[in-house]
JSON list of C-alpha atoms in Angstrom, two decimals:
[
{"chain": "A", "resi": 1, "resn": "ALA", "atom": "CA", "xyz": [36.28, -80.73, 166.61]},
{"chain": "A", "resi": 2, "resn": "ALA", "atom": "CA", "xyz": [35.27, -84.37, 166.85]},
{"chain": "A", "resi": 3, "resn": "GLU", "atom": "CA", "xyz": [35.43, -87.54, 164.82]},
{"chain": "A", "resi": 4, "resn": "GLY", "atom": "CA", "xyz": [32.47, -87.34, 162.47]},
{"chain": "A", "resi": 5, "resn": "LYS", "atom": "CA", "xyz": [30.72, -89.70, 160.14]},
{"chain": "A", "resi": 6, "resn": "LEU", "atom": "CA", "xyz": [32.74, -88.33, 157.18]},
{"chain": "A", "resi": 7, "resn": "GLY", "atom": "CA", "xyz": [35.89, -87.06, 158.86]},
{"chain": "A", "resi": 8, "resn": "GLY", "atom": "CA", "xyz": [35.78, -84.10, 161.23]},
{"chain": "A", "resi": 9, "resn": "ALA", "atom": "CA", "xyz": [32.55, -82.85, 162.78]},
{"chain": "A", "resi": 10, "resn": "VAL", "atom": "CA", "xyz": [31.37, -80.31, 165.32]},
{"chain": "A", "resi": 11, "resn": "ASP", "atom": "CA", "xyz": [30.74, -81.58, 168.84]},
{"chain": "A", "resi": 12, "resn": "LEU", "atom": "CA", "xyz": [28.41, -79.19, 170.65]},
{"chain": "A", "resi": 13, "resn": "GLY", "atom": "CA", "xyz": [29.10, -81.01, 173.92]},
{"chain": "A", "resi": 14, "resn": "GLU", "atom": "CA", "xyz": [26.54, -80.99, 176.68]},
{"chain": "A", "resi": 15, "resn": "ALA", "atom": "CA", "xyz": [26.76, -77.28, 177.51]},
{"chain": "A", "resi": 16, "resn": "GLN", "atom": "CA", "xyz": [24.92, -74.38, 175.87]},
{"chain": "A", "resi": 17, "resn": "ASN", "atom": "CA", "xyz": [26.89, -74.40, 172.63]},
{"chain": "A", "resi": 18, "resn": "TRP", "atom": "CA", "xyz": [25.46, -73.71, 169.20]},
{"chain": "A", "resi": 19, "resn": "ILE", "atom": "CA", "xyz": [26.34, -72.28, 165.78]},
{"chain": "A", "resi": 20, "resn": "LYS", "atom": "CA", "xyz": [24.76, -69.14, 164.32]},
{"chain": "A", "resi": 21, "resn": "VAL", "atom": "CA", "xyz": [24.71, -68.55, 160.55]},
{"chain": "A", "resi": 22, "resn": "ASP", "atom": "CA", "xyz": [23.44, -65.12, 159.49]},
{"chain": "A", "resi": 23, "resn": "ALA", "atom": "CA", "xyz": [20.72, -65.06, 156.83]},
{"chain": "A", "resi": 24, "resn": "GLU", "atom": "CA", "xyz": [19.37, -61.53, 157.07]},
{"chain": "A", "resi": 25, "resn": "GLU", "atom": "CA", "xyz": [22.12, -59.60, 155.29]},
{"chain": "A", "resi": 26, "resn": "THR", "atom": "CA", "xyz": [23.27, -62.21, 152.78]},
{"chain": "A", "resi": 27, "resn": "GLY", "atom": "CA", "xyz": [19.84, -63.38, 151.57]},
{"chain": "A", "resi": 28, "resn": "TRP", "atom": "CA", "xyz": [21.11, -66.93, 151.02]},
{"chain": "A", "resi": 29, "resn": "LEU", "atom": "CA", "xyz": [17.77, -68.43, 152.10]},
{"chain": "A", "resi": 30, "resn": "ALA", "atom": "CA", "xyz": [15.64, -66.34, 149.70]},
{"chain": "A", "resi": 31, "resn": "PRO", "atom": "CA", "xyz": [15.44, -69.16, 147.10]},
{"chain": "A", "resi": 32, "resn": "ALA", "atom": "CA", "xyz": [13.77, -71.39, 149.72]},
{"chain": "A", "resi": 33, "resn": "SER", "atom": "CA", "xyz": [11.02, -68.92, 150.64]},
{"chain": "A", "resi": 34, "resn": "ASP", "atom": "CA", "xyz": [10.62, -67.84, 146.99]},
{"chain": "A", "resi": 35, "resn": "ALA", "atom": "CA", "xyz": [9.93, -71.47, 146.03]},
{"chain": "A", "resi": 36, "resn": "ASN", "atom": "CA", "xyz": [8.19, -72.32, 149.34]},
{"chain": "A", "resi": 37, "resn": "ALA", "atom": "CA", "xyz": [10.40, -75.42, 149.34]},
{"chain": "A", "resi": 38, "resn": "MET", "atom": "CA", "xyz": [13.48, -76.48, 151.27]},
{"chain": "A", "resi": 39, "resn": "SER", "atom": "CA", "xyz": [15.58, -79.44, 152.40]},
{"chain": "A", "resi": 40, "resn": "VAL", "atom": "CA", "xyz": [18.09, -80.03, 155.18]},
{"chain": "A", "resi": 41, "resn": "SER", "atom": "CA", "xyz": [20.42, -83.03, 155.37]},
{"chain": "A", "resi": 42, "resn": "LEU", "atom": "CA", "xyz": [22.73, -83.87, 158.27]},
{"chain": "A", "resi": 43, "resn": "TRP", "atom": "CA", "xyz": [24.44, -86.65, 160.16]},
{"chain": "A", "resi": 44, "resn": "GLN", "atom": "CA", "xyz": [23.90, -86.57, 163.91]},
{"chain": "A", "resi": 45, "resn": "LYS", "atom": "CA", "xyz": [24.99, -88.48, 166.99]},
{"chain": "A", "resi": 46, "resn": "LEU", "atom": "CA", "xyz": [23.78, -87.29, 170.39]},
{"chain": "A", "resi": 47, "resn": "ASN", "atom": "CA", "xyz": [25.85, -87.18, 173.57]},
{"chain": "A", "resi": 48, "resn": "THR", "atom": "CA", "xyz": [22.57, -87.41, 175.51]},
{"chain": "A", "resi": 49, "resn": "VAL", "atom": "CA", "xyz": [18.86, -87.30, 174.63]},
{"chain": "A", "resi": 50, "resn": "LYS", "atom": "CA", "xyz": [17.06, -84.28, 176.05]},
{"chain": "A", "resi": 51, "resn": "ASN", "atom": "CA", "xyz": [14.57, -81.60, 175.03]},
{"chain": "A", "resi": 52, "resn": "SER", "atom": "CA", "xyz": [16.50, -79.86, 172.25]},
{"chain": "A", "resi": 53, "resn": "SER", "atom": "CA", "xyz": [16.51, -78.43, 168.74]},
{"chain": "A", "resi": 54, "resn": "THR", "atom": "CA", "xyz": [19.05, -79.65, 166.21]},
{"chain": "A", "resi": 55, "resn": "PHE", "atom": "CA", "xyz": [18.36, -76.82, 163.77]},
{"chain": "A", "resi": 56, "resn": "TRP", "atom": "CA", "xyz": [16.14, -73.76, 163.73]},
{"chain": "A", "resi": 57, "resn": "PHE", "atom": "CA", "xyz": [15.87, -71.45, 160.72]},
{"chain": "A", "resi": 58, "resn": "ARG", "atom": "CA", "xyz": [14.41, -68.23, 162.03]},
{"chain": "A", "resi": 59, "resn": "ALA", "atom": "CA", "xyz": [12.28, -65.64, 160.19]},
{"chain": "A", "resi": 60, "resn": "ALA", "atom": "CA", "xyz": [11.18, -62.52, 162.06]},
{"chain": "A", "resi": 61, "resn": "SER", "atom": "CA", "xyz": [7.45, -62.63, 161.26]},
{"chain": "A", "resi": 62, "resn": "THR", "atom": "CA", "xyz": [7.03, -66.39, 161.70]},
{"chain": "A", "resi": 63, "resn": "PRO", "atom": "CA", "xyz": [4.83, -67.37, 164.66]},
{"chain": "A", "resi": 64, "resn": "SER", "atom": "CA", "xyz": [6.11, -69.38, 167.62]},
{"chain": "A", "resi": 65, "resn": "ASN", "atom": "CA", "xyz": [9.57, -67.96, 168.27]},
{"chain": "A", "resi": 66, "resn": "ALA", "atom": "CA", "xyz": [10.35, -67.21, 164.60]},
{"chain": "A", "resi": 67, "resn": "ARG", "atom": "CA", "xyz": [10.18, -70.94, 163.76]},
{"chain": "A", "resi": 68, "resn": "ASN", "atom": "CA", "xyz": [10.34, -71.03, 159.93]},
{"chain": "A", "resi": 69, "resn": "PHE", "atom": "CA", "xyz": [12.02, -74.43, 159.30]},
{"chain": "A", "resi": 70, "resn": "GLN", "atom": "CA", "xyz": [12.91, -76.39, 162.42]},
{"chain": "A", "resi": 71, "resn": "ALA", "atom": "CA", "xyz": [13.42, -79.89, 163.81]},
{"chain": "A", "resi": 72, "resn": "HIS", "atom": "CA", "xyz": [13.75, -81.50, 167.20]},
{"chain": "A", "resi": 73, "resn": "ILE", "atom": "CA", "xyz": [15.83, -84.66, 166.56]},
{"chain": "A", "resi": 74, "resn": "PRO", "atom": "CA", "xyz": [14.40, -85.71, 168.99]},
{"chain": "A", "resi": 75, "resn": "TRP", "atom": "CA", "xyz": [12.62, -83.96, 171.81]},
{"chain": "A", "resi": 76, "resn": "GLY", "atom": "CA", "xyz": [13.24, -85.71, 175.14]},
{"chain": "A", "resi": 77, "resn": "ASN", "atom": "CA", "xyz": [10.24, -88.01, 174.57]},
{"chain": "A", "resi": 78, "resn": "ASN", "atom": "CA", "xyz": [11.87, -89.51, 171.41]},
{"chain": "A", "resi": 79, "resn": "ASN", "atom": "CA", "xyz": [9.40, -87.67, 169.15]},
{"chain": "A", "resi": 80, "resn": "ILE", "atom": "CA", "xyz": [10.90, -86.14, 166.03]},
{"chain": "A", "resi": 81, "resn": "TYR", "atom": "CA", "xyz": [9.12, -82.84, 165.36]},
{"chain": "A", "resi": 82, "resn": "PHE", "atom": "CA", "xyz": [9.37, -81.03, 162.00]},
{"chain": "A", "resi": 83, "resn": "ASP", "atom": "CA", "xyz": [7.88, -77.53, 161.89]},
{"chain": "A", "resi": 84, "resn": "THR", "atom": "CA", "xyz": [7.66, -75.06, 159.00]},
{"chain": "A", "resi": 85, "resn": "GLY", "atom": "CA", "xyz": [6.05, -71.63, 158.83]},
{"chain": "A", "resi": 86, "resn": "GLY", "atom": "CA", "xyz": [5.30, -71.60, 162.57]},
{"chain": "A", "resi": 87, "resn": "CYS", "atom": "CA", "xyz": [4.66, -74.30, 165.07]},
{"chain": "A", "resi": 88, "resn": "CYS", "atom": "CA", "xyz": [2.54, -76.96, 166.50]},
{"chain": "A", "resi": 89, "resn": "GLY", "atom": "CA", "xyz": [-0.43, -77.10, 164.13]},
{"chain": "A", "resi": 90, "resn": "GLY", "atom": "CA", "xyz": [-1.06, -80.61, 162.83]},
{"chain": "A", "resi": 91, "resn": "GLY", "atom": "CA", "xyz": [-2.43, -79.50, 159.46]},
{"chain": "A", "resi": 92, "resn": "ASP", "atom": "CA", "xyz": [-0.61, -76.27, 158.79]},
{"chain": "A", "resi": 93, "resn": "THR", "atom": "CA", "xyz": [2.86, -76.31, 160.38]},
{"chain": "A", "resi": 94, "resn": "ARG", "atom": "CA", "xyz": [3.91, -79.62, 161.98]},
{"chain": "A", "resi": 95, "resn": "ILE", "atom": "CA", "xyz": [4.48, -83.29, 161.36]},
{"chain": "A", "resi": 96, "resn": "VAL", "atom": "CA", "xyz": [5.60, -85.50, 164.24]},
{"chain": "A", "resi": 97, "resn": "LYS", "atom": "CA", "xyz": [6.28, -89.17, 164.94]},
{"chain": "A", "resi": 98, "resn": "ASN", "atom": "CA", "xyz": [7.61, -91.12, 167.90]},
{"chain": "A", "resi": 99, "resn": "SER", "atom": "CA", "xyz": [10.76, -93.14, 167.27]},
{"chain": "A", "resi": 100, "resn": "THR", "atom": "CA", "xyz": [12.75, -96.06, 168.63]},
{"chain": "A", "resi": 101, "resn": "ILE", "atom": "CA", "xyz": [15.98, -94.74, 167.06]},
{"chain": "A", "resi": 102, "resn": "ASP", "atom": "CA", "xyz": [19.17, -95.05, 169.09]},
{"chain": "A", "resi": 103, "resn": "PHE", "atom": "CA", "xyz": [20.12, -91.36, 168.95]},
{"chain": "A", "resi": 104, "resn": "LEU", "atom": "CA", "xyz": [23.46, -92.07, 170.67]},
{"chain": "A", "resi": 105, "resn": "GLU", "atom": "CA", "xyz": [24.67, -93.65, 167.38]},
{"chain": "A", "resi": 106, "resn": "TRP", "atom": "CA", "xyz": [25.25, -91.95, 164.00]},
{"chain": "A", "resi": 107, "resn": "HIS", "atom": "CA", "xyz": [22.17, -91.51, 161.83]},
{"chain": "A", "resi": 108, "resn": "HIS", "atom": "CA", "xyz": [21.48, -89.56, 158.67]},
{"chain": "A", "resi": 109, "resn": "PHE", "atom": "CA", "xyz": [18.42, -87.29, 158.70]},
{"chain": "A", "resi": 110, "resn": "VAL", "atom": "CA", "xyz": [16.80, -85.40, 155.82]},
{"chain": "A", "resi": 111, "resn": "PHE", "atom": "CA", "xyz": [13.85, -83.01, 156.13]},
{"chain": "A", "resi": 112, "resn": "THR", "atom": "CA", "xyz": [12.09, -81.85, 152.95]},
{"chain": "A", "resi": 113, "resn": "LYS", "atom": "CA", "xyz": [9.20, -79.53, 152.18]},
{"chain": "A", "resi": 114, "resn": "ASN", "atom": "CA", "xyz": [7.97, -79.08, 148.62]},
{"chain": "A", "resi": 115, "resn": "GLU", "atom": "CA", "xyz": [6.07, -76.13, 147.14]},
{"chain": "A", "resi": 116, "resn": "GLU", "atom": "CA", "xyz": [2.71, -77.90, 147.58]},
{"chain": "A", "resi": 117, "resn": "GLY", "atom": "CA", "xyz": [3.29, -78.35, 151.32]},
{"chain": "A", "resi": 118, "resn": "HIS", "atom": "CA", "xyz": [4.19, -82.04, 151.31]},
{"chain": "A", "resi": 119, "resn": "LYS", "atom": "CA", "xyz": [6.80, -82.74, 153.99]},
{"chain": "A", "resi": 120, "resn": "GLU", "atom": "CA", "xyz": [8.99, -85.79, 154.45]},
{"chain": "A", "resi": 121, "resn": "ILE", "atom": "CA", "xyz": [11.49, -87.04, 157.02]},
{"chain": "A", "resi": 122, "resn": "TYR", "atom": "CA", "xyz": [14.11, -89.57, 155.91]},
{"chain": "A", "resi": 123, "resn": "VAL", "atom": "CA", "xyz": [16.18, -91.56, 158.38]},
{"chain": "A", "resi": 124, "resn": "ASP", "atom": "CA", "xyz": [19.20, -93.49, 157.13]},
{"chain": "A", "resi": 125, "resn": "GLY", "atom": "CA", "xyz": [18.18, -93.17, 153.49]},
{"chain": "A", "resi": 126, "resn": "ALA", "atom": "CA", "xyz": [14.59, -94.38, 153.88]},
{"chain": "A", "resi": 127, "resn": "LEU", "atom": "CA", "xyz": [11.35, -92.43, 154.07]},
{"chain": "A", "resi": 128, "resn": "TRP", "atom": "CA", "xyz": [10.40, -92.54, 157.75]},
{"chain": "A", "resi": 129, "resn": "HIS", "atom": "CA", "xyz": [7.44, -90.13, 158.01]},
{"chain": "A", "resi": 130, "resn": "GLU", "atom": "CA", "xyz": [5.47, -87.76, 155.79]},
{"chain": "A", "resi": 131, "resn": "GLY", "atom": "CA", "xyz": [2.54, -85.39, 155.96]},
{"chain": "A", "resi": 132, "resn": "GLU", "atom": "CA", "xyz": [0.87, -82.32, 154.50]},
{"chain": "A", "resi": 133, "resn": "ASN", "atom": "CA", "xyz": [1.19, -78.79, 155.88]},
{"chain": "A", "resi": 134, "resn": "THR", "atom": "CA", "xyz": [-0.53, -75.75, 154.38]},
{"chain": "A", "resi": 135, "resn": "GLY", "atom": "CA", "xyz": [1.56, -73.02, 156.04]},
{"chain": "A", "resi": 136, "resn": "PRO", "atom": "CA", "xyz": [4.08, -71.28, 153.73]},
{"chain": "A", "resi": 137, "resn": "LEU", "atom": "CA", "xyz": [7.68, -70.37, 154.52]},
{"chain": "A", "resi": 138, "resn": "PHE", "atom": "CA", "xyz": [8.15, -66.73, 155.51]},
{"chain": "A", "resi": 139, "resn": "ASP", "atom": "CA", "xyz": [10.66, -64.60, 153.58]},
{"chain": "A", "resi": 140, "resn": "ASP", "atom": "CA", "xyz": [12.16, -62.41, 156.33]},
{"chain": "A", "resi": 141, "resn": "TRP", "atom": "CA", "xyz": [14.89, -64.88, 157.37]},
{"chain": "A", "resi": 142, "resn": "THR", "atom": "CA", "xyz": [17.18, -63.76, 160.20]},
{"chain": "A", "resi": 143, "resn": "TYR", "atom": "CA", "xyz": [19.55, -66.65, 160.97]},
{"chain": "A", "resi": 144, "resn": "LEU", "atom": "CA", "xyz": [20.06, -70.39, 161.19]},
{"chain": "A", "resi": 145, "resn": "ALA", "atom": "CA", "xyz": [20.79, -71.87, 164.62]},
{"chain": "A", "resi": 146, "resn": "ILE", "atom": "CA", "xyz": [22.49, -75.28, 164.60]},
{"chain": "A", "resi": 147, "resn": "GLY", "atom": "CA", "xyz": [22.25, -77.04, 167.96]},
{"chain": "A", "resi": 148, "resn": "SER", "atom": "CA", "xyz": [19.70, -74.65, 169.44]},
{"chain": "A", "resi": 149, "resn": "SER", "atom": "CA", "xyz": [16.57, -72.61, 168.83]},
{"chain": "A", "resi": 150, "resn": "GLY", "atom": "CA", "xyz": [18.83, -69.58, 169.05]},
{"chain": "A", "resi": 151, "resn": "THR", "atom": "CA", "xyz": [17.23, -68.79, 172.40]},
{"chain": "A", "resi": 152, "resn": "GLY", "atom": "CA", "xyz": [17.53, -72.15, 174.23]},
{"chain": "A", "resi": 153, "resn": "ASP", "atom": "CA", "xyz": [16.74, -75.87, 173.63]},
{"chain": "A", "resi": 154, "resn": "TYR", "atom": "CA", "xyz": [20.45, -76.77, 173.25]},
{"chain": "A", "resi": 155, "resn": "ALA", "atom": "CA", "xyz": [21.28, -80.07, 171.55]},
{"chain": "A", "resi": 156, "resn": "ALA", "atom": "CA", "xyz": [24.01, -82.21, 173.08]},
{"chain": "A", "resi": 157, "resn": "ALA", "atom": "CA", "xyz": [24.93, -83.34, 169.58]},
{"chain": "A", "resi": 158, "resn": "ILE", "atom": "CA", "xyz": [27.76, -84.11, 167.22]},
{"chain": "A", "resi": 159, "resn": "VAL", "atom": "CA", "xyz": [26.74, -82.82, 163.77]},
{"chain": "A", "resi": 160, "resn": "ASP", "atom": "CA", "xyz": [28.41, -83.60, 160.45]},
{"chain": "A", "resi": 161, "resn": "ASP", "atom": "CA", "xyz": [27.88, -82.63, 156.81]},
{"chain": "A", "resi": 162, "resn": "PHE", "atom": "CA", "xyz": [24.99, -80.18, 157.32]},
{"chain": "A", "resi": 163, "resn": "GLY", "atom": "CA", "xyz": [23.46, -79.21, 153.95]},
{"chain": "A", "resi": 164, "resn": "VAL", "atom": "CA", "xyz": [20.66, -76.87, 152.86]},
{"chain": "A", "resi": 165, "resn": "TRP", "atom": "CA", "xyz": [18.76, -76.71, 149.55]},
{"chain": "A", "resi": 166, "resn": "GLY", "atom": "CA", "xyz": [16.16, -74.21, 148.33]},
{"chain": "A", "resi": 167, "resn": "ARG", "atom": "CA", "xyz": [14.02, -77.11, 147.04]},
{"chain": "A", "resi": 168, "resn": "ALA", "atom": "CA", "xyz": [12.86, -80.56, 148.06]},
{"chain": "A", "resi": 169, "resn": "ILE", "atom": "CA", "xyz": [15.69, -82.92, 147.19]},
{"chain": "A", "resi": 170, "resn": "THR", "atom": "CA", "xyz": [14.71, -86.24, 145.61]},
{"chain": "A", "resi": 171, "resn": "PRO", "atom": "CA", "xyz": [14.76, -89.74, 147.11]},
{"chain": "A", "resi": 172, "resn": "GLU", "atom": "CA", "xyz": [17.57, -90.56, 144.65]},
{"chain": "A", "resi": 173, "resn": "GLU", "atom": "CA", "xyz": [19.66, -87.64, 145.90]},
{"chain": "A", "resi": 174, "resn": "ILE", "atom": "CA", "xyz": [19.02, -88.70, 149.50]},
{"chain": "A", "resi": 175, "resn": "ALA", "atom": "CA", "xyz": [20.14, -92.25, 148.68]},
{"chain": "A", "resi": 176, "resn": "THR", "atom": "CA", "xyz": [23.32, -90.85, 147.10]},
{"chain": "A", "resi": 177, "resn": "ILE", "atom": "CA", "xyz": [24.08, -88.74, 150.19]},
{"chain": "A", "resi": 178, "resn": "TYR", "atom": "CA", "xyz": [23.37, -91.66, 152.55]},
{"chain": "A", "resi": 179, "resn": "ASN", "atom": "CA", "xyz": [25.45, -93.96, 150.32]},
{"chain": "A", "resi": 180, "resn": "GLY", "atom": "CA", "xyz": [24.41, -97.23, 151.96]},
{"chain": "A", "resi": 181, "resn": "GLY", "atom": "CA", "xyz": [25.35, -95.89, 155.40]},
{"chain": "A", "resi": 182, "resn": "SER", "atom": "CA", "xyz": [28.91, -94.82, 154.64]},
{"chain": "A", "resi": 183, "resn": "GLY", "atom": "CA", "xyz": [27.87, -91.35, 153.48]},
{"chain": "A", "resi": 184, "resn": "SER", "atom": "CA", "xyz": [28.93, -89.19, 150.56]},
{"chain": "A", "resi": 185, "resn": "GLY", "atom": "CA", "xyz": [30.36, -85.77, 151.27]},
{"chain": "A", "resi": 186, "resn": "LEU", "atom": "CA", "xyz": [28.31, -82.79, 150.12]},
{"chain": "A", "resi": 187, "resn": "TYR", "atom": "CA", "xyz": [31.43, -80.82, 149.27]},
{"chain": "A", "resi": 188, "resn": "SER", "atom": "CA", "xyz": [34.93, -81.65, 148.12]},
{"chain": "A", "resi": 189, "resn": "PHE", "atom": "CA", "xyz": [37.63, -78.99, 148.00]},
{"chain": "A", "resi": 190, "resn": "GLY", "atom": "CA", "xyz": [37.96, -77.80, 144.43]},
{"chain": "A", "resi": 191, "resn": "GLY", "atom": "CA", "xyz": [35.18, -80.11, 143.28]},
{"chain": "A", "resi": 192, "resn": "GLY", "atom": "CA", "xyz": [32.13, -77.99, 144.13]}
]
């Protein structure tokens, strides 16, 4: 538990801590692969910048360590990497951009992929980087790792209000979630 952007948050510390969310048995990620579209929104503040993965959605048949929808926010070189349907190909699986972001402060990040393969990264409510990738999402999801690849690359991060959609959310929705920097909760008890 830690003070988050919107109340309490999870502090993964600087050790090898991470969160695993099963996807294989529940099928909750099927709408994303069925539509070949997905979005992730989160608030993050790092304890230290290092080579790490903030989130890694794994699918068994996906190349490069089951990397189906994944982001390094950032890697130790301040590059933000966004991979889908595998890794490291500039035209089929990856978009990347170097940043001057102060990762030791709270920032809101959104990663979207639409069904045509257009990918976008939003930072603090504004479009920060975009590109095209031809590789599709795989449908044999196994689990989501928050704060790790599931096999290493541990993020020394505090993470708040992590959300997942089986579609590319709109710039208007992103602006609502960012809410001018004060944030809007994705869930309210009893309110949906």
